[in-house]
C-alpha positions as MATLAB code, in Angstrom:
seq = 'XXXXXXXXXXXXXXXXXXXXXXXXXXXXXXXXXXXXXXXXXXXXXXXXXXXXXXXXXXXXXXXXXXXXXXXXXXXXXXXXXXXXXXXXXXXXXXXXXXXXXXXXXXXXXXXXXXXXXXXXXXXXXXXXXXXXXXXXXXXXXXXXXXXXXXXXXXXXXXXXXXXXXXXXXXXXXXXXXXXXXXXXXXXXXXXXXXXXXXXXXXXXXXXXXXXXXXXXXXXXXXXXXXXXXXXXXXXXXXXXXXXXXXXXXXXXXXXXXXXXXXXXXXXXXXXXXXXXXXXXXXXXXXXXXXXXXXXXXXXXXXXXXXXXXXXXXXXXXXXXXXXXXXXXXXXXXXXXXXXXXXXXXXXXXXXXXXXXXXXXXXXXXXXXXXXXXXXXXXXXXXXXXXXXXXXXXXXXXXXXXXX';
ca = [
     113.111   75.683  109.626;
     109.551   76.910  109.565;
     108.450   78.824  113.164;
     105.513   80.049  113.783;
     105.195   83.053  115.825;
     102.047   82.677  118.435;
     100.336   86.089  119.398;
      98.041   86.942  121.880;
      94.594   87.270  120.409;
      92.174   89.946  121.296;
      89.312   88.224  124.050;
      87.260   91.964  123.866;
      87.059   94.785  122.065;
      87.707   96.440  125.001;
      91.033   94.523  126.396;
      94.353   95.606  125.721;
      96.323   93.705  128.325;
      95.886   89.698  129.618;
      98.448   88.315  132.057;
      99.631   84.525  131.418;
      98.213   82.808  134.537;
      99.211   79.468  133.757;
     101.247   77.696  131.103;
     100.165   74.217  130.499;
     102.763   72.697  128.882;
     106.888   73.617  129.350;
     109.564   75.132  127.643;
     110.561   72.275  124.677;
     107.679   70.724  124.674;
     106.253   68.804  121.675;
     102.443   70.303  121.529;
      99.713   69.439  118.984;
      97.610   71.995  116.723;
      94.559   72.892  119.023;
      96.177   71.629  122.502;
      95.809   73.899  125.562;
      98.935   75.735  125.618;
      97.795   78.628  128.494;
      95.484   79.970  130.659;
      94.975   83.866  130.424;
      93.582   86.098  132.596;
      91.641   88.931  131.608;
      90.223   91.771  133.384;
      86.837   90.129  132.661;
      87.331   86.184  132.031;
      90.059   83.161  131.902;
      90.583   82.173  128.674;
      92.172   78.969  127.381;
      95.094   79.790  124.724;
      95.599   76.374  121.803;
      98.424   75.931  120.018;
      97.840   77.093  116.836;
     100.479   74.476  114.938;
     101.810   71.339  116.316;
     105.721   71.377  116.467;
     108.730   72.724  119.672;
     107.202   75.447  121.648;
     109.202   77.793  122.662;
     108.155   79.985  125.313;
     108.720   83.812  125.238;
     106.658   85.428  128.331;
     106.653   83.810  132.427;
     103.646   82.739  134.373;
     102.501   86.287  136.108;
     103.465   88.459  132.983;
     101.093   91.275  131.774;
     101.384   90.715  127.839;
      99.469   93.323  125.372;
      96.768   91.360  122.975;
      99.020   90.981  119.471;
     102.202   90.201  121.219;
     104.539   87.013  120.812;
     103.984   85.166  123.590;
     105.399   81.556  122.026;
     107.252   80.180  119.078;
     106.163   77.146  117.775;
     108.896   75.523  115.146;
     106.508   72.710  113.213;
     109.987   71.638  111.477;
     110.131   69.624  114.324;
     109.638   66.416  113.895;
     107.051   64.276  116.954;
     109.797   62.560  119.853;
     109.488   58.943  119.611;
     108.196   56.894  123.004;
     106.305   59.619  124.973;
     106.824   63.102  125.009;
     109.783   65.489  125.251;
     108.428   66.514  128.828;
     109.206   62.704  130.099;
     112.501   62.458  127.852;
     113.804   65.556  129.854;
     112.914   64.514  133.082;
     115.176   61.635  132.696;
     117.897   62.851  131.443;
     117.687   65.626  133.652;
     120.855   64.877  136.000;
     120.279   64.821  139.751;
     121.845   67.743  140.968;
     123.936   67.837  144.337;
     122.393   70.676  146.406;
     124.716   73.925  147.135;
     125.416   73.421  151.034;
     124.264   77.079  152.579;
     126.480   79.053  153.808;
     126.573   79.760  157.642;
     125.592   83.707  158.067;
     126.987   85.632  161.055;
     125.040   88.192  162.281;
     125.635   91.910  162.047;
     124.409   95.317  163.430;
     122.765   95.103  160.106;
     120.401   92.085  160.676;
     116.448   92.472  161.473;
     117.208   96.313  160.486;
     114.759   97.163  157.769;
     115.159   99.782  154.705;
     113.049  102.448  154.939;
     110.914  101.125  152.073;
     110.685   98.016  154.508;
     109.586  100.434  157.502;
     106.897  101.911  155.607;
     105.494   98.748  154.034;
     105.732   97.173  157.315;
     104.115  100.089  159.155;
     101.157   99.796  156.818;
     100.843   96.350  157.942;
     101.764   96.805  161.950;
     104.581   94.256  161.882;
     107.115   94.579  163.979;
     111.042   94.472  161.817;
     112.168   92.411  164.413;
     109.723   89.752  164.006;
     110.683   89.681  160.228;
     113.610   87.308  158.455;
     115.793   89.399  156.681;
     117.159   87.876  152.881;
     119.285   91.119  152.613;
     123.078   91.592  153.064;
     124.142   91.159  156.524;
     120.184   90.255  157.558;
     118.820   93.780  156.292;
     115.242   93.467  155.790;
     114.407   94.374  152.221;
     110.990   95.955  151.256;
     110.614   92.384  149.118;
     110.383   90.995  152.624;
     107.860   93.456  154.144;
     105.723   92.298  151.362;
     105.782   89.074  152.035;
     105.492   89.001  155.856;
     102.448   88.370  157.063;
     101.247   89.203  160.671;
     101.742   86.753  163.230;
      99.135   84.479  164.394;
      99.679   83.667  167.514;
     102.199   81.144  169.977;
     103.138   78.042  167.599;
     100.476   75.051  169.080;
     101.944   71.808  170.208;
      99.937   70.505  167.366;
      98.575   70.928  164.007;
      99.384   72.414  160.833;
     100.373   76.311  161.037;
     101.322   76.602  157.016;
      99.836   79.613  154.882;
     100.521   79.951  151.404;
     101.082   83.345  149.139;
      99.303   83.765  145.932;
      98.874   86.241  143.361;
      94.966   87.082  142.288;
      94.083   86.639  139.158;
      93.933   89.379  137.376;
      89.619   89.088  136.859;
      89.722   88.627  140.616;
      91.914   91.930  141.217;
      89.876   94.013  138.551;
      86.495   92.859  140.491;
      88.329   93.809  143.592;
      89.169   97.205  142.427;
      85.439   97.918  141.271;
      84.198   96.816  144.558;
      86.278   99.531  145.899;
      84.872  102.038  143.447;
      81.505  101.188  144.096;
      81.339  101.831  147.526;
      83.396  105.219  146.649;
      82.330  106.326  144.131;
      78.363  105.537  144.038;
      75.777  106.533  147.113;
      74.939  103.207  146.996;
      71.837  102.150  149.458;
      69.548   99.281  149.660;
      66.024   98.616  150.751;
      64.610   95.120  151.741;
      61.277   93.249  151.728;
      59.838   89.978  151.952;
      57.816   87.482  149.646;
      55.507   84.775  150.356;
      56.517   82.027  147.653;
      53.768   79.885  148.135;
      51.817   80.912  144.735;
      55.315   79.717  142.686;
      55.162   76.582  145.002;
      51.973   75.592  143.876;
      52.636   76.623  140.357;
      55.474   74.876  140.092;
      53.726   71.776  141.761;
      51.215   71.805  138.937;
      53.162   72.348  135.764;
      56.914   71.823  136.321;
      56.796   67.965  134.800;
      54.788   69.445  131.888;
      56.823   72.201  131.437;
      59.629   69.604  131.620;
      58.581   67.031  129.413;
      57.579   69.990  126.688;
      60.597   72.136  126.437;
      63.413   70.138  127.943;
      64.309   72.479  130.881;
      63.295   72.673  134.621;
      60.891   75.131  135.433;
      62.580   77.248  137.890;
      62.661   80.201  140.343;
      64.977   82.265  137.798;
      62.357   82.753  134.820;
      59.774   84.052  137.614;
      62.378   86.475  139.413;
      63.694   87.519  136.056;
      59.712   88.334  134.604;
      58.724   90.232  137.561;
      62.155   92.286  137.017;
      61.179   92.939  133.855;
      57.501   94.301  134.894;
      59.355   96.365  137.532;
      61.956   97.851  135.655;
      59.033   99.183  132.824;
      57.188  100.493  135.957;
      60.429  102.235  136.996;
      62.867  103.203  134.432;
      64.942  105.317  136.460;
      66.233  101.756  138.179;
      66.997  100.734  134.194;
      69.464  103.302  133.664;
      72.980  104.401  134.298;
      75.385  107.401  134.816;
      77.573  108.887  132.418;
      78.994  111.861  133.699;
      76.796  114.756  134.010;
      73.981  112.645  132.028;
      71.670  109.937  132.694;
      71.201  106.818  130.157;
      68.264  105.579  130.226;
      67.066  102.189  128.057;
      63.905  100.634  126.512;
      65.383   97.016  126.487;
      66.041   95.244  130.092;
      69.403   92.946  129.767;
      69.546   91.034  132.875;
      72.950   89.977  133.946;
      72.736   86.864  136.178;
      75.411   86.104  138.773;
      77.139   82.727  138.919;
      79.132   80.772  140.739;
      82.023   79.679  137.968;
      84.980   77.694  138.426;
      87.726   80.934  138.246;
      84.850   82.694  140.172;
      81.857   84.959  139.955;
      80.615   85.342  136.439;
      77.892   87.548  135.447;
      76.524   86.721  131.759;
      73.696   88.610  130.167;
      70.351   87.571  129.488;
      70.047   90.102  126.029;
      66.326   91.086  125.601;
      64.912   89.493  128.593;
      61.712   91.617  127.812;
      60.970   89.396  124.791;
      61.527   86.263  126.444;
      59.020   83.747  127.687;
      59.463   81.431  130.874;
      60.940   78.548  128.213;
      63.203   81.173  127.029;
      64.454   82.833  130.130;
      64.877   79.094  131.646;
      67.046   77.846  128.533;
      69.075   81.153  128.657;
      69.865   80.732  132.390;
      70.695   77.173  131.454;
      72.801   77.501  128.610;
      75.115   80.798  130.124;
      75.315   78.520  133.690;
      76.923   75.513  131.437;
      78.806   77.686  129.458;
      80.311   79.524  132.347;
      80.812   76.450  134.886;
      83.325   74.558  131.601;
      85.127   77.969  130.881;
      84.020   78.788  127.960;
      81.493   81.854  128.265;
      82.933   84.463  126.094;
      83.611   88.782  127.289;
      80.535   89.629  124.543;
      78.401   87.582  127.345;
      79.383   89.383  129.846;
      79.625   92.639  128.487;
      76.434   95.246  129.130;
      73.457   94.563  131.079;
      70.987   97.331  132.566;
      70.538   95.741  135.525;
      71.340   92.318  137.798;
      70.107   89.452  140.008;
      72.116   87.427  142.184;
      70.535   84.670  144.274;
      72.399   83.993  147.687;
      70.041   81.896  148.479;
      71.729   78.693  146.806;
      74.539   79.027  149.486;
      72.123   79.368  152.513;
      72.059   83.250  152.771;
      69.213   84.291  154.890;
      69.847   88.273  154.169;
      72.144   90.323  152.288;
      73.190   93.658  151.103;
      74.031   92.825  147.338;
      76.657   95.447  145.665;
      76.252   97.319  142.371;
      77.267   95.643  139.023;
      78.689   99.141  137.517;
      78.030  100.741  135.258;
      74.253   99.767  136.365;
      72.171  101.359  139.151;
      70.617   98.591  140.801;
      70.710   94.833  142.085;
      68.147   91.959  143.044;
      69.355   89.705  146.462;
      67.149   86.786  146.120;
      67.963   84.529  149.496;
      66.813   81.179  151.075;
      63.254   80.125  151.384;
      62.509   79.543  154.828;
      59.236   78.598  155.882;
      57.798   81.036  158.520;
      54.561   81.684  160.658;
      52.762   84.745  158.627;
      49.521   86.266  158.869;
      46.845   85.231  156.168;
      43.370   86.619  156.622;
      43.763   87.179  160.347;
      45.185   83.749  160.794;
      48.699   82.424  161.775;
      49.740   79.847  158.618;
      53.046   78.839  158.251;
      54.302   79.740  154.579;
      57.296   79.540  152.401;
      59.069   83.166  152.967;
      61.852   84.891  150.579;
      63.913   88.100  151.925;
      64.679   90.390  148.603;
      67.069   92.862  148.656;
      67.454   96.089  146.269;
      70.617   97.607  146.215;
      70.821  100.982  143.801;
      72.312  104.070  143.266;
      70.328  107.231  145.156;
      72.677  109.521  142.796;
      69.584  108.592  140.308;
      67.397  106.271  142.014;
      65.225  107.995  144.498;
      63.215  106.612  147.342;
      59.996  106.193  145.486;
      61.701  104.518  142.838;
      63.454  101.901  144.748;
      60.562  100.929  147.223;
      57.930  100.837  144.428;
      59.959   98.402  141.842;
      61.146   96.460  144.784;
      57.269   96.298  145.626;
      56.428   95.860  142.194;
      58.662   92.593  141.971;
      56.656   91.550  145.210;
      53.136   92.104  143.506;
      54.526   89.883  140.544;
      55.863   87.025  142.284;
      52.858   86.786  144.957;
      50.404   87.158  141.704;
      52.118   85.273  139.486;
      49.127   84.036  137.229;
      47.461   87.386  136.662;
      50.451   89.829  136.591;
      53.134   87.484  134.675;
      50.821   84.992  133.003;
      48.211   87.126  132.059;
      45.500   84.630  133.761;
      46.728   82.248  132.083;
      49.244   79.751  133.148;
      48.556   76.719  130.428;
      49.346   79.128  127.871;
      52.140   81.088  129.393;
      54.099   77.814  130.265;
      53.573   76.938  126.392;
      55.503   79.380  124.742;
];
């Protein structure tokens, strides 16, 4: 018999740990070399885990398990030879016997039942639910601190009708690690953020001009991304303080500008890196947005493209946010809220014109990023976008959109 032991393979240099979130196949199951065996959960991605051989898996670790990266998490035996007429899933299922259901036992209440442990008490103090209002799974009805973790306050009188159900799931573990930096963030940073607005109507029209061009020439969309990502750029070389990071009692600062772009993925909020966005045209910033965006909407954008970045957008404004107050990607210092375009009455020359208007938010750290420094590059990305053609194009659109 010839069984191949299946490890967990490193996703990072930096992981240690995954969790299995999901197994895709079960315990017996005939899998081929290269099929989908898992999902794991990182503290920075979901990754997909193939079968290495085809043969009998043979699972060694549960859904929910936190595995280290080398360990045996399957065996695969590829002795085994492929079940005839479907697979060994379908073969169990019917000859799986149906199985008479144990008739419950009546339970007679006791002094004991409703009364909770004092593990119980405290979890359920934490929460402010009442013992009593809690089913006990204990002996005699005792309420066990298990069942102060699951209770969940009540929500009112039962209706007449519709659907009161709720349903209990663990977070992944990316979704718990971005939870716990959240937390930090606002703890552990003086994190503030200033606000101003841009008049979009010089994109508009540039966009208007050459997007079918730009189009037709390089295969991508000429969008709002490779504008707000420039005029970053320009700011952050006007104002390197907001390009640099904390490390202990010292300050990091860099001469490259890796912009990490938020999207919206399908196991959540990704944030790949645009690597050397300074060297980048508007072709090259638009096919790097493009390619990540794909990459991370069908699973398969990698911890190296995620890992690093001096400093982050994140545009709202595809959901319909009017105005927000973005939080810091650590360890960086600051973050770009673009938000909807609305169009709104402004002043132009002493007249009332109705214009296309952007709110832009700057979130950043005021352990390092002073006043001055986070009004001007906020203001500096304002200048850029509202004089596109001579600040980002260098007077020269035709040629800019070229490259």
């Amino acid at each position: 018999m010839s069984v191949l032991e299946m490890k967990v393979p490193s996703p990072g240099e930096s992981i240690t740990e995954v969790e299995i979130a999901t197994w895709l196949v079960e315990d017996g199951d005939y899998v081929e070399k290269d099929q989908p065996i898992a999902e794991v959960d990182s503290d920075k991605a979901t990754l997909e885990l193939p079968a290495e051989e085809s043969g009998i898996i043979t699972l060694k670790a549960e859904e929910g398990d936190a595995v280290e990266v080398g360990a045996v998490v399957c065996l695969i035996d590829m002795s085994a030879a492929k079940p005839e007429g479907g697979s060994s899933t379908e073969a169990k299922k019917e000859e799986a016997p149906k199985a008479e259901a144990p008739k419950p036992e009546a339970k007679k209440d006791t002094y004991a039942t409703g009364t909770a442990s004092p593990a119980a008490k405290k979890v359920l103090a934490e929460k402010g639910i009442s013992a009593s209002s809690v089913k006990g799974t204990g002996k005699d009805g005792r309420v066990t601190k298990e069942d102060a973790v699951k209770a969940v306050p009540s929500m009112g009188t039962q209706p007449a009708n519709g659907s009161r159900g709720t349903e209990r799931k663990k977070m992944s573990m990316l979704r718990r690690k971005v939870a716990q930096r959240l937390v930090a963030v606002k703890s552990e940073t003086a994190m503030l953020t200033t606000f101003n607005e841009i008049n979009m109507q010089p994109i508009f029209d540039l966009r208007k001009q050459y997007k079918e061009d730009f189009k037709a020439k390089h295969g991508v969309g000429l969008g709002f991304m490779s504008f707000f990502t420039l005029a970053v750029v320009r700011a952050l070389e006007l104002y390197p303080d907001v390009n640099s990071m904390i490390d202990g009692d010292f300050q990091i600062k860099h001469d490259f500008q890796d912009i990490s772009i938020a999207v919206s993925g399908p196991k959540g909020l990704m944030v790949p890196v645009i690597r050397n966005a300074e060297n980048l045209s508007f072709r090259g910033v638009e096919s790097e947005v493009k390619r990540l965006a794909l990459r991370a909407r069908d699973g398969q954008i990698t911890v190296d493209e995620m890992t690093g970045g001096t400093f982050t957008i994140t545009n709202g404004g595809v959901f319909g946010s009017m105005l927000s107050t973005p939080i810091i990607n650590p360890p960086q210092s600051g973050i770009l809220g673009m938000h909807n375009i609305v169009n709104r009455p402004m002043a132009v020359n002493g007249e009332v014109v109705i214009q296309p208007i952007m709110y832009v938010a700057l979130s950043y750290d005021h352990r390092i990023i002073d006043g001055r420094e986070s009004v001007g590059f906020l203001v500096a990305v304002k200048e850029a976008l509202e004089n596109p053609v001579e600040l980002l194009m260098d007077n020269n659109p035709t040629k800019a959109l070229e490259m």
